[in-house]
Tab-separated table of C-alpha atoms and ligand atoms in Angstrom:
chain	number	residue	atom	x	y	z
M	1	MET	CA	-25.388	-16.773	9.380
M	2	ALA	CA	-23.149	-13.716	9.830
M	3	LEU	CA	-19.440	-14.070	10.561
M	4	THR	CA	-18.060	-11.612	13.112
M	5	VAL	CA	-14.440	-11.135	14.151
M	6	GLN	CA	-14.332	-9.892	17.765
M	7	LYS	CA	-11.053	-8.471	19.080
M	8	PHE	CA	-10.493	-7.903	22.787
M	9	GLY	CA	-7.699	-5.582	23.955
M	10	GLY	CA	-5.474	-5.940	27.017
M	11	THR	CA	-7.832	-4.321	29.566
M	12	SER	CA	-10.717	-6.412	28.220
M	13	VAL	CA	-8.904	-9.628	29.251
M	14	ALA	CA	-6.895	-8.205	32.181
M	15	ASP	CA	-7.946	-10.781	34.814
M	16	ALA	CA	-9.994	-13.924	35.350
M	17	ASP	CA	-13.294	-12.019	35.759
M	18	ARG	CA	-12.715	-10.056	32.567
M	19	ILE	CA	-11.893	-13.241	30.643
M	20	ARG	CA	-15.111	-14.852	31.908
M	21	ALA	CA	-17.079	-11.727	30.898
M	22	VAL	CA	-15.585	-11.959	27.395
M	23	ALA	CA	-16.469	-15.683	27.184
M	24	ASP	CA	-20.084	-14.838	28.175
M	25	HIS	CA	-20.225	-12.254	25.388
M	26	VAL	CA	-18.837	-14.638	22.790
M	27	ALA	CA	-21.328	-17.306	23.892
M	28	ARG	CA	-24.171	-14.789	23.586
M	29	ALA	CA	-23.143	-13.876	20.022
M	30	ARG	CA	-23.183	-17.588	19.155
M	31	ARG	CA	-26.615	-18.048	20.688
M	32	GLN	CA	-27.827	-15.193	18.468
M	33	GLY	CA	-26.738	-17.270	15.501
M	34	ASP	CA	-23.418	-15.609	14.601
M	35	GLU	CA	-20.237	-17.427	13.738
M	36	VAL	CA	-17.458	-15.813	15.754
M	37	VAL	CA	-13.669	-15.636	15.379
M	38	VAL	CA	-11.992	-14.129	18.430
M	39	VAL	CA	-8.684	-12.273	18.543
M	40	VAL	CA	-7.117	-11.510	21.931
M	41	SER	CA	-4.348	-9.245	23.199
M	42	ALA	CA	-2.014	-10.013	26.102
M	43	MET	CA	-3.593	-9.582	29.544
M	44	GLY	CA	-3.480	-6.039	30.940
M	45	LYS	CA	-0.017	-4.520	30.632
M	46	SER	CA	1.769	-7.827	30.284
M	47	THR	CA	3.470	-6.852	26.994
M	48	ASP	CA	5.034	-3.841	28.821
M	49	ASP	CA	6.042	-6.190	31.681
M	50	LEU	CA	7.732	-8.591	29.288
M	51	LEU	CA	9.552	-5.711	27.559
M	52	ARG	CA	10.766	-4.401	30.930
M	53	LEU	CA	11.977	-7.867	31.900
M	54	ALA	CA	13.915	-8.146	28.653
M	55	CYS	CA	15.580	-4.782	29.372
M	56	ASP	CA	16.441	-5.938	32.914
M	57	VAL	CA	18.050	-9.120	31.608
M	58	SER	CA	20.157	-7.704	28.825
M	59	ALA	CA	21.174	-4.612	26.891
M	60	VAL	CA	21.353	-6.799	23.792
M	61	ARG	CA	17.944	-7.977	22.685
M	62	PRO	CA	18.038	-9.760	19.327
M	63	GLY	CA	14.766	-9.055	17.439
M	64	ARG	CA	14.010	-12.748	16.966
M	65	GLU	CA	14.261	-13.494	20.668
M	66	LEU	CA	12.297	-10.396	21.696
M	67	ASP	CA	9.463	-11.492	19.424
M	68	MET	CA	9.550	-14.990	20.845
M	69	LEU	CA	9.170	-13.449	24.302
M	70	LEU	CA	6.446	-10.900	23.461
M	71	THR	CA	4.257	-13.400	21.618
M	72	ALA	CA	3.978	-15.399	24.862
M	73	GLY	CA	1.591	-12.733	26.277
M	74	GLU	CA	-1.151	-13.366	23.724
M	75	ARG	CA	-0.748	-17.151	24.069
M	76	ILE	CA	-1.732	-16.917	27.747
M	77	SER	CA	-4.953	-14.991	26.951
M	78	MET	CA	-6.031	-17.274	24.122
M	79	ALA	CA	-5.629	-20.478	26.154
M	80	LEU	CA	-7.447	-19.011	29.189
M	81	LEU	CA	-10.343	-17.731	27.047
M	82	CYS	CA	-10.757	-21.161	25.472
M	83	MET	CA	-10.994	-22.656	28.970
M	84	ALA	CA	-13.591	-20.086	30.000
M	85	LEU	CA	-15.578	-20.913	26.816
M	86	ALA	CA	-15.286	-24.630	27.515
M	87	GLU	CA	-16.876	-24.116	30.926
M	88	LEU	CA	-19.848	-22.449	29.188
M	89	GLY	CA	-20.112	-25.450	26.854
M	90	VAL	CA	-18.868	-23.483	23.815
M	91	PRO	CA	-16.360	-25.528	21.828
M	92	ALA	CA	-13.292	-23.377	21.146
M	93	ALA	CA	-9.723	-23.865	19.952
M	94	SER	CA	-6.787	-21.548	20.345
M	95	PHE	CA	-4.366	-20.704	17.500
M	96	THR	CA	-1.079	-18.844	17.535
M	97	GLY	CA	-0.495	-16.372	14.709
M	98	SER	CA	1.562	-19.018	12.944
M	99	GLN	CA	-1.140	-21.690	13.303
M	100	ALA	CA	-3.719	-19.166	12.032
M	101	GLY	CA	-1.608	-18.797	8.892
M	102	ILE	CA	-0.579	-15.154	9.347
M	103	ILE	CA	2.505	-14.904	7.158
M	104	THR	CA	4.671	-11.785	7.534
M	105	ASP	CA	7.912	-10.284	6.304
M	106	THR	CA	11.037	-10.723	8.428
M	107	VAL	CA	11.105	-7.318	10.216
M	108	HIS	CA	10.999	-8.227	13.883
M	109	GLN	CA	8.838	-5.963	16.151
M	110	ASN	CA	7.238	-4.322	13.152
M	111	ALA	CA	6.445	-7.117	10.716
M	112	LYS	CA	3.993	-6.549	7.847
M	113	ILE	CA	1.394	-9.157	6.957
M	114	ILE	CA	2.062	-10.598	3.502
M	115	GLU	CA	-0.630	-13.256	3.416
M	116	VAL	CA	-3.342	-14.698	5.632
M	117	ARG	CA	-3.925	-18.432	4.913
M	118	GLY	CA	-6.550	-19.069	7.628
M	119	ASP	CA	-7.295	-22.676	6.521
M	120	ARG	CA	-7.245	-24.010	10.061
M	121	LEU	CA	-9.621	-21.265	11.221
M	122	ARG	CA	-12.072	-22.131	8.403
M	123	ALA	CA	-11.864	-25.815	9.335
M	124	ALA	CA	-12.510	-24.968	13.008
M	125	LEU	CA	-15.531	-22.863	12.006
M	126	ARG	CA	-16.867	-25.742	9.894
M	127	ARG	CA	-16.610	-28.021	12.942
M	128	GLY	CA	-18.700	-25.517	14.905
M	129	HIS	CA	-15.768	-24.310	17.029
M	130	VAL	CA	-14.863	-20.776	17.969
M	131	PRO	CA	-11.281	-20.098	16.832
M	132	VAL	CA	-9.466	-17.917	19.381
M	133	VAL	CA	-6.425	-16.355	17.769
M	134	ALA	CA	-3.438	-14.757	19.495
M	135	GLY	CA	-3.241	-11.193	18.198
M	136	PHE	CA	-0.151	-9.152	17.341
M	137	GLN	CA	1.835	-12.097	15.938
M	138	GLY	CA	2.646	-14.009	12.799
M	139	VAL	CA	5.301	-16.201	11.292
M	140	SER	CA	7.855	-14.861	8.802
M	141	VAL	CA	8.591	-16.252	5.390
M	142	GLU	CA	11.784	-17.587	7.087
M	143	HIS	CA	9.636	-19.472	9.655
M	144	ASP	CA	10.471	-17.256	12.640
M	145	VAL	CA	7.878	-15.836	15.002
M	146	THR	CA	7.269	-12.109	14.447
M	147	THR	CA	5.224	-9.330	16.025
M	148	LEU	CA	3.276	-6.624	14.155
M	149	GLY	CA	4.144	-3.512	16.198
M	150	ARG	CA	2.506	-2.194	19.355
M	151	GLY	CA	-1.273	-2.367	19.248
M	152	GLY	CA	-0.924	-5.001	16.502
M	153	SER	CA	-3.832	-7.165	17.668
M	154	ASP	CA	-6.129	-4.682	15.924
M	155	THR	CA	-4.237	-5.458	12.691
M	156	THR	CA	-4.594	-9.234	13.266
M	157	ALA	CA	-8.339	-8.827	13.708
M	158	VAL	CA	-8.884	-6.738	10.580
M	159	ALA	CA	-6.588	-8.928	8.471
M	160	LEU	CA	-8.538	-12.049	9.554
M	161	ALA	CA	-11.870	-10.322	8.922
M	162	ALA	CA	-10.721	-9.435	5.387
M	163	SER	CA	-9.331	-12.865	4.663
M	164	LEU	CA	-12.315	-14.817	6.050
M	165	GLY	CA	-14.811	-12.480	4.371
M	166	ALA	CA	-16.330	-11.529	7.742
M	167	ASP	CA	-19.430	-9.325	7.790
M	168	ARG	CA	-17.873	-7.073	10.432
M	169	CYS	CA	-14.946	-6.624	12.735
M	170	GLU	CA	-15.694	-5.570	16.296
M	171	ILE	CA	-12.852	-3.988	18.296
M	172	TYR	CA	-13.666	-4.198	22.004
M	173	THR	CA	-11.696	-1.886	24.259
M	174	ASP	CA	-11.856	0.147	27.515
M	175	VAL	CA	-13.661	3.172	26.009
M	176	SER	CA	-17.079	3.047	24.327
M	177	GLY	CA	-15.897	4.170	20.884
M	178	VAL	CA	-13.810	6.735	19.054
M	179	PHE	CA	-14.118	10.109	20.744
M	180	SER	CA	-13.530	13.689	19.589
M	181	ALA	CA	-10.362	13.524	21.769
M	182	ASP	CA	-8.776	11.050	24.135
M	183	PRO	CA	-11.345	10.957	26.980
M	184	ARG	CA	-8.463	10.690	29.452
M	185	ILE	CA	-7.352	14.174	28.413
M	186	VAL	CA	-10.726	15.778	27.607
M	187	PRO	CA	-13.402	14.518	30.020
M	188	ASP	CA	-16.273	15.997	27.966
M	189	ALA	CA	-15.043	14.486	24.656
M	190	ARG	CA	-17.947	13.315	22.502
M	191	LYS	CA	-18.427	9.836	21.105
M	192	ILE	CA	-18.457	9.821	17.314
M	193	LYS	CA	-21.178	7.575	15.901
M	194	ARG	CA	-19.670	7.121	12.461
M	195	ILE	CA	-16.330	8.175	11.007
M	196	SER	CA	-14.679	7.676	7.617
M	197	PHE	CA	-11.581	5.542	7.118
M	198	GLU	CA	-9.721	8.658	5.951
M	199	GLU	CA	-10.377	10.596	9.156
M	200	MET	CA	-9.658	7.527	11.276
M	201	LEU	CA	-6.345	7.056	9.505
M	202	GLU	CA	-5.317	10.599	10.413
M	203	ILE	CA	-6.490	10.110	14.024
M	204	ALA	CA	-4.546	6.827	14.350
M	205	ALA	CA	-1.438	8.348	12.692
M	206	THR	CA	-1.371	11.321	15.039
M	207	GLY	CA	-1.669	9.672	18.466
M	208	GLY	CA	-5.285	8.442	18.793
M	209	ARG	CA	-4.184	4.970	19.771
M	210	VAL	CA	-7.708	3.578	20.059
M	211	LEU	CA	-7.005	1.773	16.713
M	212	ALA	CA	-3.578	0.772	15.409
M	213	LEU	CA	-2.746	2.716	12.219
M	214	ARG	CA	-2.059	-0.378	10.155
M	215	SER	CA	-5.399	-1.962	11.114
M	216	VAL	CA	-7.208	1.114	9.679
M	217	GLU	CA	-5.131	0.955	6.467
M	218	PHE	CA	-6.057	-2.714	6.152
M	219	ALA	CA	-9.730	-2.036	6.761
M	220	ARG	CA	-9.821	0.772	4.214
M	221	ASN	CA	-7.945	-1.244	1.565
M	222	HIS	CA	-10.096	-4.326	2.042
M	223	HIS	CA	-13.442	-2.541	2.792
M	224	VAL	CA	-13.886	-4.050	6.255
M	225	PRO	CA	-16.332	-1.995	8.369
M	226	LEU	CA	-15.088	-1.655	11.973
M	227	HIS	CA	-17.157	-1.264	15.090
M	228	VAL	CA	-15.116	0.147	18.004
M	229	ARG	CA	-16.929	-0.488	21.311
M	230	SER	CA	-16.620	-1.153	25.037
M	231	SER	CA	-16.171	-4.577	26.590
M	232	PHE	CA	-17.294	-3.055	29.897
M	233	THR	CA	-20.685	-1.620	28.884
M	234	TRP	CA	-21.203	-3.490	25.538
M	235	GLU	CA	-23.146	-0.420	24.282
M	236	PRO	CA	-23.087	0.488	20.537
M	237	GLY	CA	-19.830	2.294	19.729
M	238	THR	CA	-18.334	3.957	16.663
M	239	TRP	CA	-18.599	2.615	13.097
M	240	VAL	CA	-15.519	3.227	10.966
M	241	ASP	CA	-16.519	2.945	7.309
M	242	GLU	CA	-16.351	4.543	3.837
M	243	GLU	CA	-17.160	8.256	3.726
M	244	ASP	CA	-20.884	8.797	3.107
M	245	PRO	CA	-21.054	11.132	0.065
M	246	THR	CA	-24.609	12.169	0.880
M	247	MET	CA	-23.678	13.517	4.284
M	248	GLU	CA	-22.060	16.860	4.995
M	249	GLN	CA	-18.726	16.200	6.724
M	250	PRO	CA	-17.899	17.875	10.035
M	251	ILE	CA	-15.258	20.579	9.667
M	252	VAL	CA	-13.330	19.202	12.656
M	253	SER	CA	-14.052	15.731	14.039
M	254	ALA	CA	-11.247	15.136	16.482
M	255	VAL	CA	-8.188	16.563	18.210
M	256	THR	CA	-5.173	14.358	18.906
M	257	SER	CA	-1.777	14.596	20.518
M	258	ASP	CA	1.362	12.548	20.180
M	259	ALA	CA	4.589	12.809	22.163
M	260	THR	CA	6.506	10.020	20.447
M	261	ALA	CA	8.671	12.311	18.269
M	262	THR	CA	12.011	14.093	18.729
M	263	LYS	CA	13.114	17.273	16.960
M	264	LEU	CA	16.628	17.373	15.533
M	265	THR	CA	18.116	20.648	14.326
M	266	LEU	CA	21.323	20.899	12.327
M	267	THR	CA	22.768	24.417	12.111
M	268	LYS	CA	24.815	26.061	9.399
M	269	VAL	CA	24.018	23.590	6.626
M	270	PRO	CA	25.548	24.772	3.317
M	271	ASP	CA	22.621	26.103	1.226
M	272	GLN	CA	23.416	24.310	-2.016
M	273	PRO	CA	21.492	21.949	-4.296
M	274	GLY	CA	21.909	18.335	-3.216
M	275	ILE	CA	22.846	18.880	0.434
M	276	ALA	CA	19.336	18.288	1.854
M	277	ALA	CA	19.005	15.329	-0.487
M	278	SER	CA	22.177	13.754	0.883
M	279	LEU	CA	20.969	14.259	4.463
M	280	PHE	CA	17.569	12.675	3.940
M	281	ARG	CA	19.004	9.886	1.720
M	282	ALA	CA	21.413	8.964	4.479
M	283	LEU	CA	18.488	8.805	6.989
M	284	ALA	CA	16.340	6.759	4.579
M	285	ASP	CA	19.178	4.309	4.017
M	286	GLU	CA	19.124	3.628	7.764
M	287	HIS	CA	15.291	3.205	7.759
M	288	VAL	CA	14.732	6.394	9.771
M	289	ASN	CA	11.211	7.718	9.246
M	290	VAL	CA	11.124	11.507	9.026
M	291	ASP	CA	7.869	13.416	9.573
M	292	MET	CA	7.991	17.240	9.695
M	293	ILE	CA	10.821	19.198	8.048
M	294	VAL	CA	11.553	22.931	8.368
M	295	GLN	CA	14.359	24.729	6.567
M	296	ASN	CA	15.082	28.322	7.607
M	297	THR	CA	15.925	31.145	5.233
M	298	SER	CA	19.527	31.282	4.193
M	299	HIS	CA	22.113	33.608	5.835
M	300	ASP	CA	25.665	33.846	4.450
M	301	GLY	CA	25.120	30.747	2.314
M	302	THR	CA	24.049	28.482	5.190
M	303	THR	CA	20.735	27.519	6.723
M	304	ASP	CA	19.344	25.567	9.710
M	305	ILE	CA	17.342	22.414	9.026
M	306	SER	CA	14.998	20.906	11.651
M	307	PHE	CA	13.131	17.623	11.301
M	308	THR	CA	11.195	15.238	13.541
M	309	THR	CA	11.508	11.530	13.846
M	310	GLY	CA	10.195	8.887	16.264
M	311	LYS	CA	11.941	8.645	19.623
M	312	VAL	CA	12.829	5.042	18.813
M	313	ASP	CA	14.718	6.235	15.718
M	314	THR	CA	16.513	9.089	17.503
M	315	PRO	CA	19.811	7.258	18.301
M	316	THR	CA	20.156	6.134	14.650
M	317	ALA	CA	19.173	9.570	13.308
M	318	THR	CA	21.746	11.208	15.631
M	319	ARG	CA	24.511	8.921	14.450
M	320	VAL	CA	23.644	9.466	10.786
M	321	VAL	CA	23.357	13.291	11.041
M	322	GLU	CA	26.572	13.665	13.095
M	323	ALA	CA	28.516	11.591	10.570
M	324	LEU	CA	27.129	13.650	7.662
M	325	ALA	CA	27.570	17.027	9.390
M	326	ASP	CA	31.325	16.547	9.401
M	327	LYS	CA	31.357	15.547	5.754
M	328	ILE	CA	29.300	18.528	4.479
M	329	GLY	CA	30.867	21.031	6.879
M	330	ALA	CA	27.668	21.849	8.788
M	331	GLY	CA	27.473	23.271	12.322
M	332	THR	CA	26.112	21.597	15.442
M	333	LEU	CA	23.227	19.175	16.045
M	334	SER	CA	20.735	19.840	18.815
M	335	ILE	CA	18.128	17.365	19.945
M	336	ASP	CA	14.812	18.239	21.598
M	337	GLU	CA	12.907	15.259	23.048
M	338	SER	CA	10.357	17.408	24.940
M	339	ILE	CA	8.041	18.078	22.021
M	340	ALA	CA	4.577	16.911	21.079
M	341	GLN	CA	2.399	17.130	18.017
M	342	VAL	CA	-1.188	18.356	18.376
M	343	SER	CA	-3.525	17.887	15.419
M	344	VAL	CA	-7.028	18.774	14.362
M	345	ILE	CA	-8.717	16.391	11.926
M	346	GLY	CA	-11.862	16.756	9.874
M	347	ALA	CA	-12.975	15.827	6.358
M	348	GLY	CA	-14.972	19.077	6.112
M	349	MET	CA	-11.856	21.225	6.303
M	350	ARG	CA	-11.238	20.462	2.606
M	351	THR	CA	-13.998	22.896	1.727
M	352	ASN	CA	-14.049	25.206	4.764
M	353	PRO	CA	-11.305	27.834	5.117
M	354	GLY	CA	-10.383	29.240	8.494
M	355	VAL	CA	-9.511	26.114	10.461
M	356	THR	CA	-5.811	26.984	10.508
M	357	ALA	CA	-6.537	30.496	11.714
M	358	THR	CA	-8.797	29.280	14.534
M	359	MET	CA	-6.207	26.671	15.521
M	360	PHE	CA	-3.370	29.229	15.711
M	361	GLU	CA	-5.556	31.773	17.542
M	362	SER	CA	-6.602	29.240	20.146
M	363	LEU	CA	-3.041	28.069	20.763
M	364	ALA	CA	-1.923	31.701	21.036
M	365	ALA	CA	-4.689	32.462	23.542
M	366	ALA	CA	-3.482	29.533	25.617
M	367	GLY	CA	0.068	30.913	25.472
M	368	ILE	CA	1.364	27.937	23.508
M	369	ASN	CA	4.177	28.526	21.022
M	370	ILE	CA	4.084	26.708	17.655
M	371	GLU	CA	7.459	25.274	16.685
M	372	MET	CA	6.641	23.497	13.432
M	373	ILE	CA	3.540	22.984	11.254
M	374	SER	CA	2.430	20.330	8.805
M	375	THR	CA	-0.827	19.709	6.990
M	376	SER	CA	-2.768	17.197	4.909
M	377	PRO	CA	-6.069	17.934	3.107
M	378	ILE	CA	-7.968	16.913	6.237
M	379	ARG	CA	-5.462	17.579	9.056
M	380	ILE	CA	-3.410	20.395	10.558
M	381	SER	CA	-0.603	19.529	12.987
M	382	CYS	CA	1.517	21.777	15.154
M	383	MET	CA	4.630	20.844	17.093
M	384	VAL	CA	4.546	22.374	20.595
M	385	ALA	CA	6.427	21.913	23.882
M	386	ALA	CA	5.427	18.545	25.372
M	387	ASP	CA	4.397	19.993	28.720
M	388	GLY	CA	1.739	22.148	26.996
M	389	ALA	CA	0.288	19.395	24.803
M	390	GLU	CA	-2.665	18.402	26.986
M	391	GLN	CA	-3.588	22.034	27.561
M	392	ALA	CA	-3.376	22.539	23.768
M	393	VAL	CA	-5.729	19.608	23.127
M	394	ARG	CA	-8.284	20.961	25.606
M	395	ALA	CA	-8.039	24.460	24.130
M	396	LEU	CA	-8.525	23.202	20.563
M	397	HIS	CA	-11.395	20.893	21.576
M	398	GLU	CA	-13.102	23.913	23.133
M	399	ALA	CA	-12.296	26.251	20.233
M	400	PHE	CA	-13.907	23.883	17.716
M	401	ASP	CA	-16.867	23.318	20.019
M	402	LEU	CA	-16.495	19.536	20.054
M	403	GLY	CA	-17.628	18.877	23.636
M	404	GLU	CA	-20.535	16.760	24.815
M	405	ALA	CA	-22.431	19.800	26.106
M	406	ARG	CA	-22.674	21.202	22.576
M	407	PRO	CA	-26.312	21.899	21.570
H	1	ADP	P1	-6.711	-1.872	23.833
H	1	ADP	O1	-5.791	-2.387	24.859
H	1	ADP	O2	-8.131	-2.284	24.033
H	1	ADP	O3	-6.218	-2.086	22.421
H	1	ADP	P2	-5.747	0.863	23.744
H	1	ADP	O4	-5.186	1.345	25.046
H	1	ADP	O5	-4.828	0.468	22.677
H	1	ADP	O6	-6.774	-0.308	24.106
H	1	ADP	O7	-6.741	1.961	23.155
H	1	ADP	C1	-7.771	2.488	23.928
H	1	ADP	C2	-7.353	3.857	24.514
H	1	ADP	O8	-7.178	4.772	23.460
H	1	ADP	C3	-8.365	4.508	25.399
H	1	ADP	O9	-8.263	4.044	26.749
H	1	ADP	C4	-8.080	5.998	25.262
H	1	ADP	O10	-7.397	6.520	26.372
H	1	ADP	C5	-7.144	6.068	24.044
H	1	ADP	N1	-7.580	7.059	23.045
H	1	ADP	C6	-6.783	7.979	22.484
H	1	ADP	N2	-7.438	8.740	21.645
H	1	ADP	C7	-8.736	8.325	21.647
H	1	ADP	C8	-9.914	8.754	20.985
H	1	ADP	N3	-9.911	9.759	20.109
H	1	ADP	N4	-11.048	8.077	21.221
H	1	ADP	C9	-11.078	7.034	22.095
H	1	ADP	N5	-9.988	6.576	22.743
H	1	ADP	C10	-8.839	7.225	22.565
H	2	LIG	N1	-0.112	-6.817	23.346
H	2	LIG	C1	0.365	-6.019	22.262
H	2	LIG	C2	0.660	-4.613	22.776
H	2	LIG	O1	0.540	-4.328	23.952
H	2	LIG	C3	-0.570	-5.946	21.104
H	2	LIG	C4	-1.937	-5.335	21.370
H	2	LIG	O2	-2.312	-5.155	22.528
H	2	LIG	O3	-2.627	-5.043	20.390
H	2	LIG	O4	1.109	-3.797	21.991
H	3	MG	MG1	-4.818	-1.072	21.237
C-alpha cells in the first residue's frame, strides 16, 4: 500500500463545494488502495483577510499573537474537510501543526521546522483514519504556536512526507503544474512535465510562487518527489525530482519575475578596506537579507553602493544604513521600491554560452533598462523598473521560444 501526502492550497478549499470536491478526491485515492495524509491551507484568501484585520486593529502586532491569529485559518479548513469526509463514510481526524508534532524554532511568521514527530499521525493511519493536518503551522521549542512563512503549507506537506516515508507528495493548486512562466502573465506558457529540484529551487526563489522555496529545499534534501497538479482538472501535472543525468537539459526552462525587493543606494561611501564590510555586517546583525549588490567605480576616493533587500526588511535596512552613513561620513541614501527582478532559469545554461547575450538583447529590444544583474550557474537575473516587469517576462519567454505553440 502506497502512502501519499496530498496538500490542497487556498483556492482548492475556497468554499463548501471545493471542500466536498477535495473530500471526493481523497476518498477515491483511498478506494484505489492508497493511504493518504492530507495537508490543507486556509480557505481562499482568508490568511490575507486575517492579516488585514490585525492591521486594522493595531499598529503593534506581537509575533506570538499574530501567529495565534493566522493559524486559525488552517484550523477551519481541516475541520470542515474532516466533516466532508465523514459524510462520505471516510474516517478522518484533524490535527493542528502542534498535534501533528511539527516542532519549530521560535521565529514567529518565519519559523523553521526542527523536527517532525508525527506519532499521532502514524497512530491515526494504523487505525485506518485519514489524518488531515493544518498546514503552515507548528509549535516552537518554547511551546508557542508558530507559522512557517507565506505559502508554508507546501513546507508542512513535504516535511510530513519526508518524516512519514511517503512514496510521494502531491501539491494540488489552481494551475495544472509548473509552467515555463506564470500563466497569469504569459497565457501561452507551457506546462513542464518534469523539472529538477535545482531548477525548481531557482524558480521558487525568484518569484514562481507555485511552490514555497523552503518546501523545495526540504524535498531536495530528503529526496521527496513532488507532483504539482490541479485540484480543478485533476490531470497529471509536473514532477519535481532529481536531475536525470541521461537527459539533455533544456537551456532555458522558465522565466520568473518578483517585485518583492527594494533597491537602496548609498552615495559617496569612502572607498577604503573595511567600509563595505561594516555596512553589510550592520545589516546582517539586524537580520536583513541582502540579495544583489553593485559598487560603482571610485571617484575622488568615494563610491556609490546599491543593494536590494526584501520590502519587509526595508524599514530596518533604512534605519541601519542611515545610522552608519553618519558614522562613516557617506552621502545620502535613496530608496527605490518600484523595481522588479526578472530571471531566466535553465540547467542547460551551464554548458551553453549566449543566454546572457540573448537576455540582454531581448530586454533592449523591448526598451527595458537593466539596473542590476546577478547570476548563478543556472540562472540570470536582471533588476528592471517594476512597471516593465510583465512586458520583460513576455519578451524573454518569446526570445527563448518557450511558448506552447513551439514545434
Ligand atoms: P496555492 O494557494 O494552491 O498554494 P499559490 O497561489 O501559492 O497556490 O500558487 C499557485 C500560483 O502560482 C498560480 O495561480 C500561478 O499564478 C502562480 N505561478 C507563478 N509562477 C508560476 C509558474 N512558473 N508555474 C505555475 N504557476 C505559477
Ligand atoms: N495560508 C497560508 C498563506 O496564505 C499558507 C499557505 O497557503 O500555504 O500563506
Ligand atoms: Mg502556495
